Coordinates of C-alpha atoms and ligand atoms in Angstrom, one line a residue:
M1 CA 185.7 202.6 -191.8
T2 CA 183.9 205.1 -193.4
V3 CA 184.9 208.8 -193.8
L4 CA 182.0 211.0 -194.5
V5 CA 182.3 213.6 -196.0
F6 CA 180.0 216.7 -196.6
G7 CA 181.1 219.7 -199.0
G8 CA 182.5 217.4 -201.4
S9 CA 181.2 218.6 -204.4
G10 CA 182.9 222.3 -203.8
Q11 CA 186.5 223.8 -204.6
I12 CA 187.8 221.8 -201.4
G13 CA 185.9 219.2 -201.7
H14 CA 187.6 218.4 -205.8
Y15 CA 190.5 218.3 -204.0
L16 CA 190.2 216.3 -201.2
L17 CA 187.8 213.4 -202.7
P18 CA 191.0 211.7 -204.9
L19 CA 193.6 212.1 -202.2
L20 CA 190.5 210.4 -199.3
S21 CA 189.8 208.5 -202.2
A22 CA 193.7 206.7 -202.7
R23 CA 193.8 205.7 -198.8
D24 CA 191.9 202.0 -197.7
E25 CA 188.5 203.8 -197.0
T26 CA 185.1 204.0 -197.7
V27 CA 185.0 207.6 -198.7
M28 CA 180.4 208.7 -198.8
A29 CA 180.4 211.9 -200.2
L30 CA 176.4 213.5 -199.4
S31 CA 175.1 216.6 -202.1
R32 CA 171.9 217.5 -202.2
I33 CA 171.8 217.2 -205.8
P34 CA 172.4 214.0 -208.3
R35 CA 176.3 213.3 -208.7
A36 CA 178.1 211.7 -211.6
P37 CA 180.5 208.8 -210.3
T38 CA 183.9 209.7 -209.2
P39 CA 186.1 207.2 -208.0
G40 CA 187.0 205.8 -205.0
V41 CA 184.0 207.6 -203.9
V42 CA 180.2 207.3 -203.1
W43 CA 177.5 209.7 -203.5
M44 CA 174.4 210.1 -201.6
A45 CA 171.9 211.8 -202.1
G46 CA 170.5 214.1 -199.7
R47 CA 170.9 217.2 -197.0
L48 CA 171.8 218.4 -194.1
P49 CA 170.5 218.9 -191.4
D50 CA 167.8 217.0 -191.8
S51 CA 168.2 214.3 -194.6
V52 CA 171.3 212.8 -194.4
P53 CA 170.9 208.3 -194.5
A54 CA 172.4 206.4 -192.1
I55 CA 175.5 205.5 -192.5
D56 CA 177.1 202.7 -191.2
D57 CA 180.4 202.7 -188.9
I58 CA 181.9 206.5 -189.6
S59 CA 184.5 207.2 -188.5
A60 CA 185.5 210.5 -189.6
I61 CA 183.5 213.0 -190.5
I62 CA 185.2 216.0 -193.1
S63 CA 182.0 218.8 -193.8
F64 CA 182.8 221.7 -196.0
G65 CA 179.3 222.6 -196.1
P66 CA 177.1 224.6 -194.4
L67 CA 178.9 224.6 -190.0
R68 CA 175.6 225.4 -188.2
L69 CA 173.8 222.9 -190.4
L70 CA 176.4 220.4 -189.2
S71 CA 176.4 221.5 -185.3
V72 CA 172.4 221.0 -185.9
W73 CA 172.6 217.2 -187.4
L74 CA 175.6 216.4 -185.1
S75 CA 173.5 217.0 -181.9
N76 CA 170.8 215.0 -183.3
V77 CA 172.6 212.1 -184.8
D78 CA 172.9 208.3 -182.8
L79 CA 176.2 207.5 -184.5
P80 CA 177.3 204.1 -182.8
H81 CA 181.5 205.4 -182.9
A82 CA 182.4 208.9 -181.8
P83 CA 183.9 210.0 -184.9
R84 CA 186.7 212.3 -185.4
V85 CA 185.6 215.9 -186.8
I86 CA 187.1 217.8 -188.8
A87 CA 185.4 221.3 -190.0
V88 CA 185.6 224.2 -192.0
S89 CA 184.6 227.6 -190.7
S90 CA 185.8 231.0 -191.8
M91 CA 188.1 233.7 -191.0
S92 CA 185.5 235.9 -191.0
A93 CA 185.1 234.7 -187.3
E94 CA 187.6 236.9 -186.9
S95 CA 187.7 239.4 -188.9
K96 CA 184.5 240.7 -189.0
R97 CA 184.2 240.4 -185.1
T98 CA 184.5 244.3 -185.3
S99 CA 182.7 245.5 -188.7
E100 CA 181.8 249.1 -188.3
V101 CA 178.5 247.1 -190.5
P102 CA 176.1 245.3 -188.3
A103 CA 175.1 242.7 -190.7
E104 CA 178.8 241.6 -191.2
R105 CA 179.6 241.6 -187.0
E106 CA 176.6 239.4 -187.4
I107 CA 177.9 236.6 -189.8
S108 CA 180.5 237.4 -187.2
Q109 CA 179.1 235.9 -184.1
Q110 CA 176.8 233.1 -186.0
L111 CA 180.4 231.8 -187.6
R112 CA 181.5 231.2 -183.4
D113 CA 178.3 230.2 -182.3
A114 CA 178.3 227.0 -184.9
E115 CA 182.0 226.7 -184.0
D116 CA 180.5 226.0 -180.4
A117 CA 177.8 224.7 -181.5
L118 CA 179.8 222.0 -183.0
A119 CA 182.5 221.6 -180.3
A120 CA 178.9 221.3 -177.9
A121 CA 178.2 218.0 -180.6
C122 CA 181.8 216.7 -180.8
A123 CA 181.7 216.3 -176.8
R124 CA 177.9 214.9 -177.3
H125 CA 179.5 212.0 -178.9
G126 CA 183.1 211.4 -177.5
S127 CA 184.3 213.3 -180.8
E128 CA 187.4 214.7 -181.2
W129 CA 187.1 217.6 -183.3
T130 CA 189.1 220.2 -185.5
V131 CA 188.1 223.8 -187.2
L132 CA 189.6 225.5 -189.5
R133 CA 188.8 229.2 -189.6
P134 CA 190.3 229.3 -194.2
T135 CA 191.0 233.2 -195.6
L136 CA 189.2 233.7 -198.7
I137 CA 189.6 230.9 -201.1
Y138 CA 190.7 230.4 -204.6
G139 CA 191.9 227.8 -207.3
V140 CA 189.0 225.5 -209.1
G141 CA 187.2 228.0 -210.9
I142 CA 184.1 227.8 -208.8
D143 CA 184.8 229.8 -206.1
K144 CA 182.2 232.7 -206.1
S145 CA 185.2 235.6 -204.9
L146 CA 187.4 236.1 -207.2
T147 CA 186.1 234.0 -210.0
P148 CA 183.4 235.5 -211.4
I149 CA 185.7 238.8 -211.5
A150 CA 187.7 236.9 -213.2
Q151 CA 185.4 236.3 -215.9
R152 CA 183.8 239.2 -215.7
A153 CA 186.9 240.6 -216.6
M154 CA 187.6 238.0 -220.2
R155 CA 184.0 239.0 -221.1
T156 CA 184.1 242.4 -220.8
R157 CA 188.1 242.9 -221.5
M158 CA 187.9 245.5 -218.7
F159 CA 189.9 245.2 -215.5
P160 CA 188.4 247.4 -212.3
L161 CA 191.7 247.6 -210.1
P162 CA 189.9 249.0 -206.7
M163 CA 193.2 250.9 -205.0
A164 CA 192.6 249.9 -201.0
R165 CA 195.0 249.6 -198.3
G166 CA 193.7 245.9 -196.9
L167 CA 196.1 242.8 -196.6
R168 CA 194.4 239.6 -198.7
Q169 CA 195.8 236.4 -197.4
P170 CA 194.5 234.1 -200.4
L171 CA 194.8 230.3 -199.8
H172 CA 194.4 227.5 -202.9
A173 CA 192.1 224.6 -202.2
Q174 CA 194.5 222.6 -202.4
D175 CA 196.3 223.6 -199.2
L176 CA 193.3 223.6 -197.2
A177 CA 191.8 220.2 -198.7
R178 CA 195.9 219.2 -197.7
A179 CA 195.5 220.5 -194.0
A180 CA 191.7 219.0 -193.4
L181 CA 193.5 215.5 -194.5
A182 CA 197.1 215.8 -192.4
A183 CA 194.1 217.1 -189.6
L184 CA 192.2 214.0 -189.6
D185 CA 196.0 212.3 -189.0
T186 CA 197.3 214.6 -186.3
P187 CA 195.4 214.0 -182.7
A188 CA 197.1 217.1 -181.9
A189 CA 195.6 219.4 -183.9
A190 CA 191.9 217.6 -182.2
M191 CA 190.3 220.3 -179.5
K192 CA 191.4 223.1 -181.5
V193 CA 189.9 226.0 -183.9
L194 CA 192.9 226.4 -186.5
P195 CA 193.9 230.0 -188.6
I196 CA 194.8 229.2 -192.6
G197 CA 195.5 231.5 -194.9
G198 CA 197.4 231.9 -198.0
G199 CA 201.5 231.8 -198.0
E200 CA 201.4 234.7 -199.0
R201 CA 199.9 238.2 -197.8
V202 CA 199.1 241.0 -201.6
S203 CA 197.3 244.5 -200.9
V204 CA 194.1 244.5 -202.3
G205 CA 195.0 246.6 -205.4
E206 CA 198.0 244.0 -205.9
M207 CA 195.4 240.5 -205.0
F208 CA 193.2 242.1 -208.2
A209 CA 196.0 243.0 -210.0
R210 CA 197.6 239.2 -210.0
V211 CA 194.3 237.9 -211.0
R212 CA 194.3 240.6 -214.1
R213 CA 197.7 239.7 -215.1
S214 CA 196.9 235.9 -214.8
L215 CA 194.3 235.7 -217.5
P216 CA 194.7 234.2 -221.0
V217 CA 193.8 237.4 -222.5
D218 CA 194.2 241.3 -222.9
T219 CA 192.2 243.7 -220.5
L220 CA 192.0 247.3 -219.9
P221 CA 193.2 248.4 -216.6
L222 CA 190.2 250.3 -214.6
P223 CA 192.2 251.6 -211.3
L224 CA 189.1 252.8 -209.0
P225 CA 191.5 255.5 -206.9
A226 CA 190.8 255.5 -202.9
W227 CA 189.2 258.8 -203.1
S228 CA 185.8 256.9 -205.6
L229 CA 185.6 254.0 -203.0
R230 CA 185.3 256.5 -200.2
V231 CA 182.5 257.9 -202.2
A232 CA 181.0 254.9 -203.5
R233 CA 180.9 253.2 -199.8
Y234 CA 179.0 256.3 -198.3
G235 CA 177.6 257.0 -200.5
V236 CA 175.4 252.9 -201.6
A237 CA 174.8 251.8 -198.2
R238 CA 174.7 248.4 -200.1
L239 CA 178.0 248.2 -200.8
R240 CA 179.3 249.6 -197.0
G241 CA 180.3 246.6 -196.2
P242 CA 181.8 245.1 -199.0
L243 CA 184.1 248.8 -199.5
S244 CA 184.6 249.2 -196.4
R245 CA 186.4 245.8 -195.9
L246 CA 188.3 246.9 -198.8
D247 CA 190.5 248.8 -195.9
E248 CA 190.6 245.9 -193.5
D249 CA 193.5 242.4 -193.3
L250 CA 191.3 240.2 -194.6
I251 CA 194.5 237.5 -193.2
A252 CA 195.3 234.5 -191.1
D253 CA 198.7 233.4 -188.9
N254 CA 199.4 230.3 -190.1
T255 CA 201.8 229.2 -187.2
E256 CA 199.6 226.4 -186.0
V257 CA 198.8 224.9 -188.9
T258 CA 202.7 225.2 -190.8
R259 CA 203.5 223.9 -187.1
L260 CA 201.0 220.9 -186.0
L261 CA 200.4 219.6 -189.3
G262 CA 203.7 220.6 -191.5
I263 CA 201.1 222.5 -194.1
Q264 CA 203.0 225.4 -195.7
P265 CA 200.4 227.3 -198.1
R266 CA 201.8 228.7 -201.3
A267 CA 202.3 231.4 -201.8
F268 CA 199.4 233.3 -204.4
R269 CA 200.5 233.2 -208.3
P270 CA 197.4 232.3 -210.1
D271 CA 197.5 231.2 -214.1
A272 CA 194.5 231.2 -215.8
D273 CA 192.9 227.1 -215.3
C274 CA 192.3 228.9 -211.6
W275 CA 189.1 231.0 -213.4
R276 CA 188.0 227.6 -215.5
P277 CA 185.7 225.4 -213.8
P278 CA 187.2 222.2 -214.2
A279 CA 185.1 220.6 -216.8
Ligands
LIG1 N1 184.8 230.4 -200.3 C1 185.6 231.5 -200.0 O1 186.4 231.9 -199.9 C2 185.8 230.5 -198.3 C3 186.4 231.4 -197.4 C4 186.4 231.5 -195.9 C5 185.6 230.1 -195.4 N2 184.2 229.5 -196.3 C6 183.9 228.1 -196.2 O2 183.5 226.9 -196.5 C7 183.0 225.9 -196.5 C8 183.0 225.5 -198.7 O3 182.9 227.6 -199.0 P1 183.0 227.0 -200.9 O4 183.1 228.8 -200.9 O5 184.5 226.6 -200.7 O6 181.8 226.6 -200.8 P2 180.7 225.8 -202.3 O7 181.9 225.7 -203.1 O8 179.9 226.8 -202.4 O9 180.9 224.5 -201.6 C9 179.5 224.5 -200.2 C10 179.7 223.1 -200.2 O10 178.5 223.0 -199.6 C11 177.4 221.9 -199.6 N3 176.1 222.0 -199.5 C12 175.6 223.1 -199.0 N4 174.5 223.2 -198.4 C13 174.4 222.0 -198.2 C14 173.7 221.7 -196.9 N5 171.8 221.8 -196.6 N6 173.7 219.9 -196.8 C15 174.6 219.2 -197.4 N7 175.6 220.1 -197.9 C16 175.6 221.3 -198.4 C17 177.8 221.8 -201.2 O11 176.4 220.4 -201.5 P3 176.1 220.7 -203.2 O12 175.7 221.7 -203.3 O13 176.5 219.1 -203.8 O14 174.7 219.5 -202.1 C18 178.8 221.9 -201.8 O15 179.4 221.1 -202.4 C19 181.8 227.5 -196.2 O16 181.6 226.3 -194.7 C20 182.3 228.3 -195.8 O17 181.8 229.0 -194.8 C21 185.0 230.0 -197.5

């Protein structure tokens, strides 16, 4: 039996591939670029949605790649057996639904459309699916959210600290990888969209303060008071979306992932390794 992984080269895949390869299954992972050998994993070159090599006997598909492209591929490909499908969407599907910024509402709609398209494509194969909707992901120094901020602060020795009201629930990529694996083994998680966030909700200001404290170098704190964020929000059009989000809660209810999958994500206590890409 073969587990096919999309997005295995990303931060969630970094933790999932060793867990998967420890099981008695063939693991095939697809990447758009050549990858260094990984123990227990067969890397294939390809890309969603129209350049995925044919593979015999796929028992499961786990995807951390683009959800819409996965659904396009699944709705066109012929598979001899119905694979179990685990895919990652985003809590933005819900949290940006009523954003004041039209482009953000559009992202939310696109994510929900992609989730619906995935369910329809799975129905075509008779496959059971689970969609995980994570909050902000961090953990291995290759995310595009907190790591660039941490790395810039280490370079400049200055750390801007926005004093914003919104709550955040950063999720460690390893906890998400464990949830994906648990979903594979849990029939009760089938046909469900499961929100998943970190084990702790903190304000935006506290989240950045913890990142700053985790750095291996001293940085000068630069508090950005709420009034300055409001001025920037209304004065600079391209900042409106990101800054308006700072006062919104981007959180997830973990009740179902804990009840169904037994996953209890860790609290947000980052250390310096979280911002250092793997060698
Ligand atoms: N980062 C977050 O905070 C966050 C929050 C909520 C939800 N999410 C969702 O979580 C998933 C992973 O996000 P991430 O930030 O962890 O991503 P990432 O580290 O940037 O990884 C993206 C992965 O997708 C693969 N990929 C991209 N385009 C592809 C294509 N056309 N065909 C096949 N594979 C493709 C990449 O593989 P190659 O480069 O090797 O081809 C890479 O492994 C995404 O669905 C994202 O929307 C992320």
